[in-house]
Every structure is written in structure tokens, then in C-alpha cells.
Amino acid sequence: MSIGADYSSEAGRATDATSLPAQLTVLGLETSCDETAASVVRLATDGSATVLSSVVHSQTEDHAAFGGVVPEIAARSHVEMIDGVVRRAMAEAGLGYEALDGVAATAGPGLVGGVMVGLGFGKAVALARDLPLIAVNHLEGHAVSARLGQPVDYPFLLLLVSGGHCQLLEVRGIGDMTRLGTTIDDAAGEAFDKIAKALGLGYPGGPALEKLAASGDGSRFDLPRALLGRKDCDFSFSGLKTAASRLAQTCETQQDKADLAAAVQTAIARQLSERADRAMKDYATHDSAIALKQPHPAGEASGPPLFVVAGGVAANKTIRATLEATAAKNGFAFLAPPMAYCTDNAAMIALAGAERLRLGLVSDIDTAARPRWPLDEHSALTAPTHAPGRKGAKA
Ligand code: KG4
Ligand code: ZN
């Protein structure tokens, strides 16, 4: 008898992909944090994706009074909302369940009470309609999200920057990613949220801080620069968070606050672009899938290598612009998902699910919800950035 969770089936077991129709229509479900979302996405044979519907119910108001997401409130709200959100997504797509080829649900990482709601709902649909279930890693959803806006070929260099994660990854395809660097403490979005809270702004803090920063002078405050002596691609935001939160106590006027917000945004943008710059420079000197995307020596151009930024923080315009400039400097093409697909949504889960289904990678019906689930399990096991416990990056 085995004790504890058996995660073996989430990696995806191969099924017969040859019996699948040419285009795949998949219902996606997302409930890993404070958004209850459902979406129907169609994946064509040429790899292009069409979003037939994307419904997102945000719980922001439920958590606003607490200044952050309360897991128990989130899970209850997902239970209350999921039926209606899925019904709307199916109605807006104009489809019945018989038109679906599969159902994909986020199975982690995230707040496990919420993940269980979406995954349980997905299992019920799969069983009732005899559809394949695809358990999707939420981070893999973010990783493919740029493909919702336009066709994007693999491989690409990805900066995944959200409320719970900050990672640089080489993405060679679905389920085939290598982590190049990750945060050793907080995620960038978490720093935005905590500093915004110290400045008396609402939750989520990122968008509120960006708005305030627009009228500020970022050069007035000097903030610490993390991990300066290191040559790797890891991130750290806890020193910045502490310093900025202390400075927030000294702000007297609205202008003081705006100046601090601008300095914080600049500091986060600078750290993200410095690490991305390092990763791009590494590719120039290594024989990798991304470096090989450079123009062919015989003149047969395969296009420049691609840098993609995804996740909630990618909605920040200053950060996008700074990263775009860094990419241009290194000869990389730059891409970010459409704004609506930067923050949590189910279209990215449906697309990741459809891509998995195309490869014949479906999940067992007893797949477990996972609070932690690194995208690159090998790097997470061989080079952990933190010891197990409550603190540290979630994956
Ligand atoms: O990807 P996401 O919706 O959820 C996670 O998977 O974590 O990211 C949410 C994070 C929050 O920390 C939020 O403050 C941040 O993304 N965010 C922003 C902006 N919009 C969302 N941060 C900075 N500027 C923004 N405009
Ligand atoms: Zn997310």
C-alpha cells in the first residue's frame, strides 16, 4: 500500500492520438487562485488557436478587505461560481458538450482547495461525456499563452512572471522545458502586491502601483539591487520589498508615494531585464535549440530567436517596454500575450490541454490536485532554490 499522493499520472500518459479529429476543441478550467475561469479553444492542424469563448470571474472584491487572497474564501467562491462560468463559456462558444474533444483543468500549482474545485468539475465532465481529461500545469498554461494571440513556433526563451512565480525557461515544446533561473524568495508580482499594500493601494497591487507610478519620478528613491555579484539567472525581490515598505512609511504626500511607486516599478523592470539579458547572452555562446534559431549560415533564415514574457506582471507596460528593448539589443524577437491572457484565464489552460491532447498526453481520472508542481521537475529536484516548507517560491 502506498501512503501519500501519487503524482505519476499528471505527467500525462500516452493515448492513441491517431484517432483524434483534425482540429481539437477543448474546454479549459482554471481555479488555482482567485479567478474562476472557463474557456473553449479550438486548435487547428497548423497549430493555430482560436478562442471560441473565455469567461473569467474575478474574486477581487471578495478578498479586497483582507489585502490578499484568503484560501478558504477563494475555494468557496470557486464552488459557487464554477457551474455558471462553465455554462456561460459553453453558451458563448455556441457549442454543446458533444462538440468537445477533451476537457482540460488546472491541476496545480496553486491554492489546493481551489484547484480541487476545477479539477473535480473537469473530471465530472470527462466521466459524464466520456471525454479525455487533461490535467494541466498552470505554469504550462502561462507558457503557451502567447500562442493565443498569434501563431508562435517553438522553441523560445520565456520569462514567466506572475503573482506566485518568476522564472526564466527554455521552452522547446509542451512538457519539454528547462528552467534557467528562478526566484530565491518572492515572485515579482508578490513584491508589487506587498509594496502596493504598504503604500495603501488596493489589491491586486500591480495594476494600482502601475497607475500611481505614471505620475512619479523614479529617480528620487534609491532602492537595493539584488544578487549583483552573481552570474546566474536567479531573481530576488525580498530586499526590495522590505526597503520599499519601510520607505512607504516615510511618504507624506501623494507625490512621495507616486515617486516611490515609480522607483519600485523601475527596479523590478531592471532586475527582470538584467536576468533576461544574461540568458540571451548565454544563448549567443551555447549550442542550444534557441541559439540554433539564428539565421542559417547558408543564408536560409529560420528567423531570429524569440523571447516571450507571460504572466500577470507582463501586463505592466513599463516592464513590457524594458524587456522589448533588451530583446532588441540582443537580436531577439519579442512577444507578449494579449493583455487579457497575461493574467489568469482558462483559454491558456484549454490551449495547453489541446496541445497535450494532440500529442496523446491525457491524464488518469484519479489525477491528484497539486499545491506545488514545478514545470521543470528535473531542475527543481537537482537544484532546489529553497528547502521544503511554507516559505519560498511555490515551485
Ligand atoms: O498570472 P497572475 O494573474 O496570477 C498568478 O498566477 O500569480 O498574476 C497576478 C499578479 C499579481 O501579483 C498582480 O499584482 C500582477 O500579476 N499584475 C501586475 C499588473 N497586472 C497584474 N503587476 C504589475 N503591473 C500590472 N499592470
Ligand atoms: Zn497565473
Coordinates of C-alpha atoms in Angstrom, one line a residue, residues 166-351:
C166 CA 9.3 34.4 -11.5
Q167 CA 11.3 32.1 -13.8
L168 CA 13.3 32.1 -17.0
L169 CA 12.7 28.9 -19.1
E170 CA 13.8 27.5 -22.3
V171 CA 10.5 26.2 -23.9
R172 CA 11.2 23.6 -26.5
G173 CA 7.6 22.4 -26.6
I174 CA 4.7 21.1 -24.4
G175 CA 6.2 19.2 -21.4
D176 CA 9.7 20.0 -22.7
M177 CA 11.1 22.9 -20.8
T178 CA 14.3 23.7 -18.9
R179 CA 14.5 26.2 -16.0
L180 CA 17.4 28.6 -16.4
G181 CA 16.6 30.7 -13.3
T182 CA 14.0 31.3 -10.7
T183 CA 13.4 33.5 -7.7
I184 CA 15.1 32.5 -4.5
D185 CA 12.5 34.3 -2.4
D186 CA 9.4 36.3 -3.6
A187 CA 7.9 36.5 -7.0
A188 CA 7.8 39.9 -8.8
G189 CA 4.0 40.1 -8.6
E190 CA 4.1 39.3 -4.9
A191 CA 6.6 42.3 -4.5
F192 CA 4.2 44.5 -6.4
D193 CA 1.3 43.4 -4.2
K194 CA 3.1 43.8 -0.9
I195 CA 4.6 47.2 -1.7
A196 CA 1.3 48.4 -3.0
K197 CA -0.3 47.4 0.3
A198 CA 2.4 49.3 2.2
L199 CA 1.5 52.3 0.0
G200 CA -2.2 52.0 1.0
L201 CA -3.2 50.8 -2.5
G202 CA -5.9 48.2 -3.1
Y203 CA -5.5 44.5 -4.1
P204 CA -4.2 43.4 -6.6
G205 CA -1.4 45.8 -6.1
G206 CA 0.3 45.5 -9.5
P207 CA -2.2 47.5 -11.6
A208 CA -2.7 50.0 -8.8
L209 CA 1.0 50.6 -8.4
E210 CA 1.5 51.0 -12.2
K211 CA -1.2 53.7 -12.3
L212 CA 0.3 55.6 -9.4
A213 CA 3.8 55.3 -10.9
A214 CA 2.7 57.1 -14.0
S215 CA 2.8 60.4 -12.2
G216 CA 6.0 59.7 -10.3
D217 CA 9.7 60.4 -10.6
G218 CA 11.5 57.0 -10.4
S219 CA 15.0 58.6 -9.8
R220 CA 14.1 60.1 -6.4
F221 CA 14.5 56.9 -4.3
D222 CA 17.5 54.6 -4.4
L223 CA 16.4 51.0 -4.0
P224 CA 18.7 47.9 -3.4
R225 CA 19.8 45.8 -6.4
A226 CA 19.6 42.1 -5.6
L227 CA 22.2 39.4 -6.3
L228 CA 24.5 41.8 -8.0
G229 CA 27.7 39.7 -7.9
R230 CA 26.1 36.6 -9.3
K231 CA 26.3 35.4 -12.8
D232 CA 23.3 33.2 -12.9
C233 CA 19.7 34.0 -13.9
D234 CA 18.1 33.8 -10.4
F235 CA 15.9 36.6 -9.0
S236 CA 15.4 38.0 -5.6
F237 CA 12.8 40.6 -4.6
S238 CA 12.6 40.3 -0.8
G239 CA 15.2 43.0 -0.1
L240 CA 13.5 45.4 -2.4
K241 CA 10.1 44.6 -0.8
T242 CA 11.4 45.3 2.7
A243 CA 13.3 48.5 1.7
A244 CA 10.3 49.9 -0.2
S245 CA 7.8 49.0 2.5
R246 CA 10.0 50.9 5.0
L247 CA 10.2 53.9 2.7
A248 CA 6.4 53.8 2.3
Q249 CA 6.1 54.7 6.0
T250 CA 8.1 57.9 5.4
C251 CA 5.9 59.1 2.5
E252 CA 3.9 62.2 3.4
T253 CA 2.4 63.4 0.2
Q254 CA 0.7 61.8 -2.8
Q255 CA 3.8 62.8 -4.8
D256 CA 6.1 61.0 -2.4
K257 CA 4.0 57.8 -2.9
A258 CA 4.0 58.2 -6.7
D259 CA 7.8 58.7 -6.8
L260 CA 8.3 55.6 -4.7
A261 CA 5.9 53.6 -6.9
A262 CA 7.8 54.7 -10.0
A263 CA 11.2 53.7 -8.3
V264 CA 9.8 50.3 -7.4
Q265 CA 8.5 49.7 -11.0
T266 CA 11.8 50.7 -12.4
A267 CA 13.7 48.5 -10.0
I268 CA 11.6 45.4 -10.8
A269 CA 11.8 46.1 -14.6
R270 CA 15.6 46.5 -14.3
Q271 CA 16.1 43.2 -12.5
L272 CA 13.8 41.3 -14.9
S273 CA 15.6 42.7 -17.9
E274 CA 19.1 42.2 -16.4
R275 CA 18.4 38.5 -15.9
A276 CA 16.7 38.1 -19.3
D277 CA 19.8 39.9 -20.9
R278 CA 22.1 37.3 -19.2
A279 CA 20.0 34.4 -20.5
M280 CA 20.0 35.9 -24.1
K281 CA 23.8 36.4 -24.0
D282 CA 24.3 32.8 -22.8
Y283 CA 22.4 31.6 -25.8
A284 CA 24.7 33.5 -28.1
T285 CA 27.6 31.4 -26.9
H286 CA 25.9 28.0 -26.5
D287 CA 24.7 25.4 -28.9
S288 CA 21.1 25.3 -27.9
A289 CA 17.7 24.9 -29.7
I290 CA 17.2 28.7 -29.2
A291 CA 20.6 29.7 -30.5
L292 CA 20.1 27.5 -33.5
K293 CA 17.1 29.5 -34.4
Q294 CA 19.5 32.2 -35.5
P295 CA 19.8 32.8 -39.3
H296 CA 21.3 29.7 -41.0
P297 CA 24.9 30.2 -42.1
A298 CA 23.9 29.3 -45.7
G299 CA 21.6 32.3 -45.7
E300 CA 18.5 30.2 -45.2
A301 CA 17.0 32.3 -42.5
S302 CA 14.9 30.5 -39.9
G303 CA 14.1 33.7 -38.1
P304 CA 15.6 35.4 -35.1
P305 CA 15.4 33.7 -31.7
L306 CA 12.2 34.6 -29.8
F307 CA 11.8 36.0 -26.3
V308 CA 8.4 35.7 -24.7
V309 CA 7.2 37.3 -21.5
A310 CA 4.0 35.9 -19.9
G311 CA 2.1 36.0 -16.6
G312 CA 0.2 38.8 -14.7
V313 CA 3.2 41.1 -14.4
A314 CA 3.6 41.0 -18.2
A315 CA 0.5 43.3 -18.2
N316 CA 2.8 46.1 -16.9
K317 CA 3.6 48.5 -19.8
T318 CA 6.9 49.7 -18.4
I319 CA 8.1 46.2 -17.9
R320 CA 7.0 45.1 -21.4
A321 CA 8.8 48.1 -22.9
T322 CA 12.0 47.5 -20.9
L323 CA 12.0 43.8 -21.9
E324 CA 11.3 44.6 -25.5
A325 CA 14.3 46.9 -25.6
T326 CA 16.5 44.2 -24.0
A327 CA 15.3 41.7 -26.6
A328 CA 16.0 44.0 -29.5
K329 CA 19.5 44.8 -28.1
N330 CA 20.3 41.0 -28.2
G331 CA 18.8 40.3 -31.6
F332 CA 15.7 38.5 -30.2
A333 CA 12.2 39.0 -31.5
F334 CA 9.8 40.0 -28.6
L335 CA 6.3 38.8 -27.9
A336 CA 3.8 39.1 -25.0
P337 CA 0.3 37.6 -24.9
P338 CA -2.7 39.9 -25.5
M339 CA -3.4 41.7 -22.2
A340 CA -6.5 39.6 -21.4
Y341 CA -4.3 36.4 -21.5
C342 CA -1.5 37.8 -19.2
T343 CA -3.4 37.5 -16.0
D344 CA -5.1 34.2 -15.1
N345 CA -7.6 32.8 -17.6
A346 CA -8.8 29.5 -18.8
A347 CA -8.0 29.9 -22.5
M348 CA -4.4 29.2 -21.8
I349 CA -5.4 26.1 -19.9
A350 CA -7.6 24.9 -22.8
L351 CA -4.8 25.6 -25.3

